Coordinates of C-alpha atoms (C1' of nucleotides) in Angstrom, one line a residue:
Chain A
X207 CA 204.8 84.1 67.3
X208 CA 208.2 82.8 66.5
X209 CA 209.2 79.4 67.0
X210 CA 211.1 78.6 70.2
X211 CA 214.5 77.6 70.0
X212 CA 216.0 76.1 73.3
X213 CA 219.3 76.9 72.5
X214 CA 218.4 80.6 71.5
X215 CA 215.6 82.5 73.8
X216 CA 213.9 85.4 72.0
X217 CA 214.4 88.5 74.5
X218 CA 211.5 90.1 75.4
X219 CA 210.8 93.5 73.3
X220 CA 211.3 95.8 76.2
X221 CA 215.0 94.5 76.9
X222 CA 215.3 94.6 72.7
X223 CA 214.2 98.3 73.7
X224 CA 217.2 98.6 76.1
X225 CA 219.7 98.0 74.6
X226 CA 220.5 100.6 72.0
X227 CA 219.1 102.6 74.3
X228 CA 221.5 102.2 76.7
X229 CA 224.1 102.2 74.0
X230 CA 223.1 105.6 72.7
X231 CA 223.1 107.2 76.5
X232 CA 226.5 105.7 76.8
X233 CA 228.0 107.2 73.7
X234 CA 227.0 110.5 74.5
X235 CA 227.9 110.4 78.0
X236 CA 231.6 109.4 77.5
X237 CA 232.0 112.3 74.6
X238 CA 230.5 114.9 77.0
X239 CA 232.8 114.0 79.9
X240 CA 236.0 113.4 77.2
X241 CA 235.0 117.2 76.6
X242 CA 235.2 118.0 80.4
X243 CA 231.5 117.9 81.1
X244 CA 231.1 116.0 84.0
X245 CA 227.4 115.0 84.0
X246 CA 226.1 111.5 85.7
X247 CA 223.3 110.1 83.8
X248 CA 220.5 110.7 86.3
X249 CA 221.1 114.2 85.4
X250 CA 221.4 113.6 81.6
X251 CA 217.9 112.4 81.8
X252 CA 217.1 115.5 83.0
X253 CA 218.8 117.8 81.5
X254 CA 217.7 116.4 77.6
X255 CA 213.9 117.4 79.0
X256 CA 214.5 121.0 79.7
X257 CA 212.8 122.7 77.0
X258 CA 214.1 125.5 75.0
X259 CA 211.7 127.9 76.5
X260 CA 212.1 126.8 80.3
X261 CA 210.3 123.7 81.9
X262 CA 209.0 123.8 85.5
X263 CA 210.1 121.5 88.0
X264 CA 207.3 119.2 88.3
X265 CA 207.0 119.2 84.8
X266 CA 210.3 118.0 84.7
X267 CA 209.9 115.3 87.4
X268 CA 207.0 114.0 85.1
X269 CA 208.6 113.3 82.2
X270 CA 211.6 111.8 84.2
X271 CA 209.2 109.6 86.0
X272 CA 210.8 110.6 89.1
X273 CA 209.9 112.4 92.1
X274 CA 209.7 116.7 92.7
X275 CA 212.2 116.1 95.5
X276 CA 214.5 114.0 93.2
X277 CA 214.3 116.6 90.5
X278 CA 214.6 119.3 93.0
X279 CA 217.9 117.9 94.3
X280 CA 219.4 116.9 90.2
X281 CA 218.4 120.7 89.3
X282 CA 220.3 121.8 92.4
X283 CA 223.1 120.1 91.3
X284 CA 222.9 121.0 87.5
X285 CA 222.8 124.8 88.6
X286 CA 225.5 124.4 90.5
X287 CA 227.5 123.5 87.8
X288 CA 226.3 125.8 85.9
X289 CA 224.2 123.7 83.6
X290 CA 220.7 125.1 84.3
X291 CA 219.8 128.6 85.7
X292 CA 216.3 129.0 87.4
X293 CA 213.9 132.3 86.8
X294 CA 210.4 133.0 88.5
X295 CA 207.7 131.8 86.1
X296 CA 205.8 134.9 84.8
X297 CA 202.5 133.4 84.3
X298 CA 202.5 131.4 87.8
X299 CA 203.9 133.1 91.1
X300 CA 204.2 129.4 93.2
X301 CA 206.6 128.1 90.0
X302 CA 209.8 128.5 88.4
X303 CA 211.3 127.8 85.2
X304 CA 214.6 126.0 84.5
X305 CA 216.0 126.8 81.5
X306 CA 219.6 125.8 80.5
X307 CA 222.1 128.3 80.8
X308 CA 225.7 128.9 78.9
X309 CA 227.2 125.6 79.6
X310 CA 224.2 123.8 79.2
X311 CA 223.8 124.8 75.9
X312 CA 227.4 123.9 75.0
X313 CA 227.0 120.4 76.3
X314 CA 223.9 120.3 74.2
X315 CA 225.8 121.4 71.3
X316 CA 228.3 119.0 71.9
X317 CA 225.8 116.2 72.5
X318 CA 223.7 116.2 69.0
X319 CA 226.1 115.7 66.7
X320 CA 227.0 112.6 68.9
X321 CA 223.2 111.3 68.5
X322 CA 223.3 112.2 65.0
X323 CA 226.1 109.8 64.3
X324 CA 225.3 106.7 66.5
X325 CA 221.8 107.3 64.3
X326 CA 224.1 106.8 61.2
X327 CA 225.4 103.9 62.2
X328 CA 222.3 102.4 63.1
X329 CA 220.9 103.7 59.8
X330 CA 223.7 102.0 58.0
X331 CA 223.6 98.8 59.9
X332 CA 219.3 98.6 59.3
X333 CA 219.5 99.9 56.0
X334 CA 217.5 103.2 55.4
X335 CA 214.2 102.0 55.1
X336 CA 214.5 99.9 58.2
X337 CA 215.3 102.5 59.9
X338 CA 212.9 105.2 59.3
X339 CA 210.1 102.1 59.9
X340 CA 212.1 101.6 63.3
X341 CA 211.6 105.3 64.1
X342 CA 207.9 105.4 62.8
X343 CA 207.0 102.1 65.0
X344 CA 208.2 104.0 68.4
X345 CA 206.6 106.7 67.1
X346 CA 203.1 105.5 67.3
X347 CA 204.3 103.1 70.3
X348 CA 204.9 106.5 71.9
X349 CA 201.1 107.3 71.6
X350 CA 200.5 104.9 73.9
X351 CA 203.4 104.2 76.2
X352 CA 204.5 107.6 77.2
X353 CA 202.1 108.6 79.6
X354 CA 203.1 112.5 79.0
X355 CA 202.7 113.0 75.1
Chain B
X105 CA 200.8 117.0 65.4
X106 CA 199.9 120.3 66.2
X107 CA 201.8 123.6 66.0
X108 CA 201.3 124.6 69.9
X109 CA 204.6 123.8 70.9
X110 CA 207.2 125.4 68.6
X111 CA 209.9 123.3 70.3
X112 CA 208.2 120.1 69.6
X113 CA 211.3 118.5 67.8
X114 CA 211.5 115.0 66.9
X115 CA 213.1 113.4 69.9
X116 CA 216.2 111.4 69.4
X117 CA 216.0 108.0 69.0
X118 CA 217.2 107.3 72.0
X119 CA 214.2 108.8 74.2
X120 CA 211.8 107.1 71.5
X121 CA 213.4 103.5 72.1
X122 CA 212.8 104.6 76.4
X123 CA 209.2 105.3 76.5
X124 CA 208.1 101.9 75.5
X125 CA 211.1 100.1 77.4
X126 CA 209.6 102.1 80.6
X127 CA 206.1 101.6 80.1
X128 CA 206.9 97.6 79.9
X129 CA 208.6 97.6 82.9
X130 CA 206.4 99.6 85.0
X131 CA 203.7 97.1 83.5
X132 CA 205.7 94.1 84.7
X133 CA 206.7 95.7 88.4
X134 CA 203.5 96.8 89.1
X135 CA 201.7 93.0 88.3
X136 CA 204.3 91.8 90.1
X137 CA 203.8 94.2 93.5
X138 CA 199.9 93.4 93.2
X139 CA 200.6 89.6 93.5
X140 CA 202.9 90.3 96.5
X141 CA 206.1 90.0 94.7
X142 CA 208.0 93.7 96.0
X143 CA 210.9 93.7 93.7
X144 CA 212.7 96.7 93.2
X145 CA 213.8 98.0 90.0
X146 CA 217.1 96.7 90.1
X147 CA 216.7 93.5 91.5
X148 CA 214.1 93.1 88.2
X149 CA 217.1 94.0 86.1
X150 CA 219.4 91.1 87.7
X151 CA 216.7 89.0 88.0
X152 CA 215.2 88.8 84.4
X153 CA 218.6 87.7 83.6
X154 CA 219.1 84.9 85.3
X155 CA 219.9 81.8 82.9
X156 CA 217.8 78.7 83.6
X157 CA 221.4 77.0 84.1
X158 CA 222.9 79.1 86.7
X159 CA 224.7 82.4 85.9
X160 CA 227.8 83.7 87.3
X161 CA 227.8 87.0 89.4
X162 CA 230.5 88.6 87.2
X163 CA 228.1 87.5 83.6
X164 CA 225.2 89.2 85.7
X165 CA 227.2 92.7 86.5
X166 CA 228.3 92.4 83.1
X167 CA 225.1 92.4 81.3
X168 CA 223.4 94.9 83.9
X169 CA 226.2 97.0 83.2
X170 CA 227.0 97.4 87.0
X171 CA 230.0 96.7 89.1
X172 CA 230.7 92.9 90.5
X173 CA 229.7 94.8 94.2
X174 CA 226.6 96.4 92.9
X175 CA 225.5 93.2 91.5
X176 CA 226.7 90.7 95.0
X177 CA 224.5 93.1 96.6
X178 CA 221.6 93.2 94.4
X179 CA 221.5 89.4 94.8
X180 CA 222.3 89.1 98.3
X181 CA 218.9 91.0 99.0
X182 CA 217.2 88.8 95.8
X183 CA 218.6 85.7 97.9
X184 CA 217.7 86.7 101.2
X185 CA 213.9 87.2 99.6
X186 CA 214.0 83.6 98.5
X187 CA 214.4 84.4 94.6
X188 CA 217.2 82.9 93.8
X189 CA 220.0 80.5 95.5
X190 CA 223.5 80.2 95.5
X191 CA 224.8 77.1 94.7
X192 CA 228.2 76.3 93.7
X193 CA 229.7 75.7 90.1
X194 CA 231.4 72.8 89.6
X195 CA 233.2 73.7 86.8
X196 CA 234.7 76.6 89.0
X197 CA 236.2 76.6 92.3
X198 CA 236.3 80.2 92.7
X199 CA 232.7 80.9 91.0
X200 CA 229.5 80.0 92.4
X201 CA 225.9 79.9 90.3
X202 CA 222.8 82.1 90.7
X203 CA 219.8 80.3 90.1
X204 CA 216.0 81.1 90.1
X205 CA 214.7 79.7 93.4
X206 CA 211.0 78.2 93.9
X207 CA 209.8 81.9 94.5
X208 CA 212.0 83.3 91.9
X209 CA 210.7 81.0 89.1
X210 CA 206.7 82.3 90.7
X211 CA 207.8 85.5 89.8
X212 CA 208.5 84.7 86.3
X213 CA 206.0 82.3 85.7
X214 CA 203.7 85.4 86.9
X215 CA 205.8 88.2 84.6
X216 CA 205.9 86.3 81.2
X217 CA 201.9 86.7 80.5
X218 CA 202.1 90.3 81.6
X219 CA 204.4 91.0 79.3
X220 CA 202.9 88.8 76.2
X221 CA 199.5 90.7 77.0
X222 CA 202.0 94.2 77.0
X223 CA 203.5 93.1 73.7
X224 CA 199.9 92.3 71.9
X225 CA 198.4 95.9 72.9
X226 CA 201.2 97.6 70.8
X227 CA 200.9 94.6 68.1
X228 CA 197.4 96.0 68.0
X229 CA 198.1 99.8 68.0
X230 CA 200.8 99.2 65.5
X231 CA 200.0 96.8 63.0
X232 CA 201.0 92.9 63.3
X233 CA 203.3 93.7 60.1
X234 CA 205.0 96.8 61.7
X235 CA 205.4 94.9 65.2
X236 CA 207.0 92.3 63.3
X237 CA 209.3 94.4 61.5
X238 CA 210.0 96.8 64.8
X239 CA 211.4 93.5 66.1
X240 CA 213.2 92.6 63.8
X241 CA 214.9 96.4 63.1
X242 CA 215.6 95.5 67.0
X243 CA 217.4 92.2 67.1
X244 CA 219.6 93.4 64.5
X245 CA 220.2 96.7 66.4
X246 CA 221.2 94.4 68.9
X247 CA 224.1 93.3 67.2
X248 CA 226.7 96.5 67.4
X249 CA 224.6 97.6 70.3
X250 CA 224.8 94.8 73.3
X251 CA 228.5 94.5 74.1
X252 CA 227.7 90.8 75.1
X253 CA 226.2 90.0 72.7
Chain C
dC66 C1' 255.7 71.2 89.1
dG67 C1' 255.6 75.8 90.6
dA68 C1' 255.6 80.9 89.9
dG69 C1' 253.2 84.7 87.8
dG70 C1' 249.1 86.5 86.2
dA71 C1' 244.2 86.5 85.5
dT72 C1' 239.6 85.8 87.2
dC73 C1' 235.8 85.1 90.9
dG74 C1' 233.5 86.9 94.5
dT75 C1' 233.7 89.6 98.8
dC76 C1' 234.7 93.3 102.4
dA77 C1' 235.0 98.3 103.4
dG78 C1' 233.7 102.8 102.8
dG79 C1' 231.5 106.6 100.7
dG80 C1' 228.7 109.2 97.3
dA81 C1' 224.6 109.6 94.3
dT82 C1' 220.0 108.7 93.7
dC83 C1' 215.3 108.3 95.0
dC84 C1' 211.6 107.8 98.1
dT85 C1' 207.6 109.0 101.7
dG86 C1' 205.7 112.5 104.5
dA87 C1' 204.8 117.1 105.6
dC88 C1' 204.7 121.9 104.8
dG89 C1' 204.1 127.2 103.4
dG90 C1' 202.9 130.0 99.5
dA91 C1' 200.2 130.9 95.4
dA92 C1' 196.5 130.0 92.1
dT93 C1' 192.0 128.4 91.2
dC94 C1' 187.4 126.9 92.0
dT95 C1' 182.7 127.5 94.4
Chain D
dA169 C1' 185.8 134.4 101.3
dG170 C1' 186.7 129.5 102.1
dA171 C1' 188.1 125.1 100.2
dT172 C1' 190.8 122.8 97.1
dT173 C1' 194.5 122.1 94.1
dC174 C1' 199.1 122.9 92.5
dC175 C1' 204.3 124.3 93.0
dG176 C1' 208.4 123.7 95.1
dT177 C1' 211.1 122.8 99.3
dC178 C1' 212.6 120.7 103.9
dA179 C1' 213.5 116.5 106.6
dG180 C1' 214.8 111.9 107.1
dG181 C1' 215.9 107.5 105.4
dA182 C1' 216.4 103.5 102.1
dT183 C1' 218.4 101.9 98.0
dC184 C1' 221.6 101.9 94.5
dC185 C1' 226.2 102.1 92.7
dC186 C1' 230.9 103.2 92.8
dT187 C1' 236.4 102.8 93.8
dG188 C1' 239.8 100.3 96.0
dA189 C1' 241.6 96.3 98.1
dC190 C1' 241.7 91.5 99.2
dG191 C1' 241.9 86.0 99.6
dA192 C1' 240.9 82.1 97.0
dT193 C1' 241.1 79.7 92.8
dC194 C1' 242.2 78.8 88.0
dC195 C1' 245.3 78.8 84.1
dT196 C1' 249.5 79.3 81.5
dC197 C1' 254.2 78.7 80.6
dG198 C1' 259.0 77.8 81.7

DNA sequence: CGAGGATCGTCAGGGATCCTGACGGAATCT
DNA sequence: AGATTCCGTCAGGATCCCTGACGATCCTCG
C-alpha cells in the first residue's frame, strides 16, 4: 500500500489498465481509416479475434464478451464490407466459420506494424526490461482474468 | 503452453492490458447489481470519475473520451437515479458541477473494497514484487498514454 | 466599455451497439 | 429413439454515442 496523497489519488489498477489500452485501439483505428478502412471499434474487437483458421460465431461472441445476436449482426456488417467471408464448418453441420477474407487480411497487415510501433514507444518510454516484466505480469494476470484462455 | 493451437500467437499488448481491465470491471458491476445498485456500463465509466469537488460535464466527456451529448445524457439518467446532483459552479456562469450524491457516494463506498479485494487476488497470483512493479510499468505508461493527463 | 471569439451545456435527430426472449436445425447423450 | 445441448438467426426494444446547431456566459483586446 502506498501512502495517500490528498492532492494526488492513486487510480485504481483497472483504469491504469485502460488507458494504454485505449490509446493502442486508438492508434490503430485512425491509421486503418487514414488508409480507407472504415471499421468502428465494436467491430475491431471482433475482427482482431477471428482466428487464422476460421472462428465460429459463438466462439467469437465469447471472447468479445458480447452476445450471439450482437456478433451475428457485427459479422453481418464485416461481410458486407468485405472484411470477413463465412463457410459451413466441416466438422459441425449447425455452425459456420468466419474466417477473414481479402480485405480483412490487408487491414490486418496494415494494423501490426501499427501495434508493433506504439509497442516501441512504450518499450522506450519503460525501458526494456520494464517492459517485457509489464508484458509477463498481464501474462500470468491473463491466467486468471480472461475467462476464455 | 501447449502446441494444440498453431495460431496461438502472443496477443498484442493491447488485448493483454483488456482482459484484466474487463474482469475488474465486471467484478465491480456485478457487486454493485447484487447490492441493488443497477448501473450500466457507461454510467460506471462517468461515474468513477467524478471528483470529490465537483467536475464539469465537458472534463467528464473529455476523460470518457465521449462527446459533451453522450456524457449530458449519461448523467441525466445517473441524476435522475439519485447518484449524483447538479449544482452550479460559482466560478462559472455558464458551467455547472457534477457531484456524487448520497446514493452515488453508497455506491462507491460499496465499489472501493471490491476492487481492493480484486487487486489482492492478482497481488497473490503474481507476486507482491511483480504487482508492484506492474503498477508502476502502468503509471508511467500513463504518461504519453492519457491525453489528460 | 464593447465587439469578437472561445467555452459550457443543451436540444434535435439519427445511426450503431447490445440486450432478452424465442426458435428451427443439428449434434450428442442416454 | 427421445431428451438434451449447442449453433446461429429472427424479432423487438433499450442503451449508447454521434454530428450539427444553438443560447448563454466568459474572456480578450482594441
Amino acid at each position: 500500500m502506498t501512502a495517500e496523497r490528498p492532492d494526488a489519488v492513486e487510480p485504481n489498477t483497472g483504469l491504469l489498465l485502460f488507458y494504454p489500452y485505449r490509446a493502442l485501439e486508438s492508434r490503430v483505428l485512425t491509421a486503418l481509416a487514414e488508409a480507407g478502412f472504415e471499421i468502428t471499434l465494436a467491430q475491431a474487437r471482433l475482427l482482431q479475434r477471428v482466428a487464422d483458421d476460421g472462428s465460429r460465431l459463438t466462439d467469437l461472441a465469447a471472447q468479445a464478451q458480447v452476445t450471439k445476436q450482437t456478433a451475428g449482426e457485427l459479422v453481418d456488417q464485416l461481410q458486407r464490407r468485405r472484411y470477413v467471408e463465412r463457410v459451413p464448418d466441416p466438422s459441425d453441420g449447425r455452425a459456420r466459420l468466419i474466417r477473414l477474407a481479402a480485405r480483412g487480411r490487408e487491414a490486418a497487415a496494415l494494423a501490426a506494424p501499427v501495434v508493433a510501433t506504439v509497442e516501441a514507444e512504450w518499450a522506450t518510454h519503460l525501458g526494456p526490461e520494464s517492459m517485457t516484466a509489464l508484458r509477463a505480469a498481464l501474462t500470468r494476470l491473463r491466467e486468471i482474468t480472461d475467462p476464455w484462455a
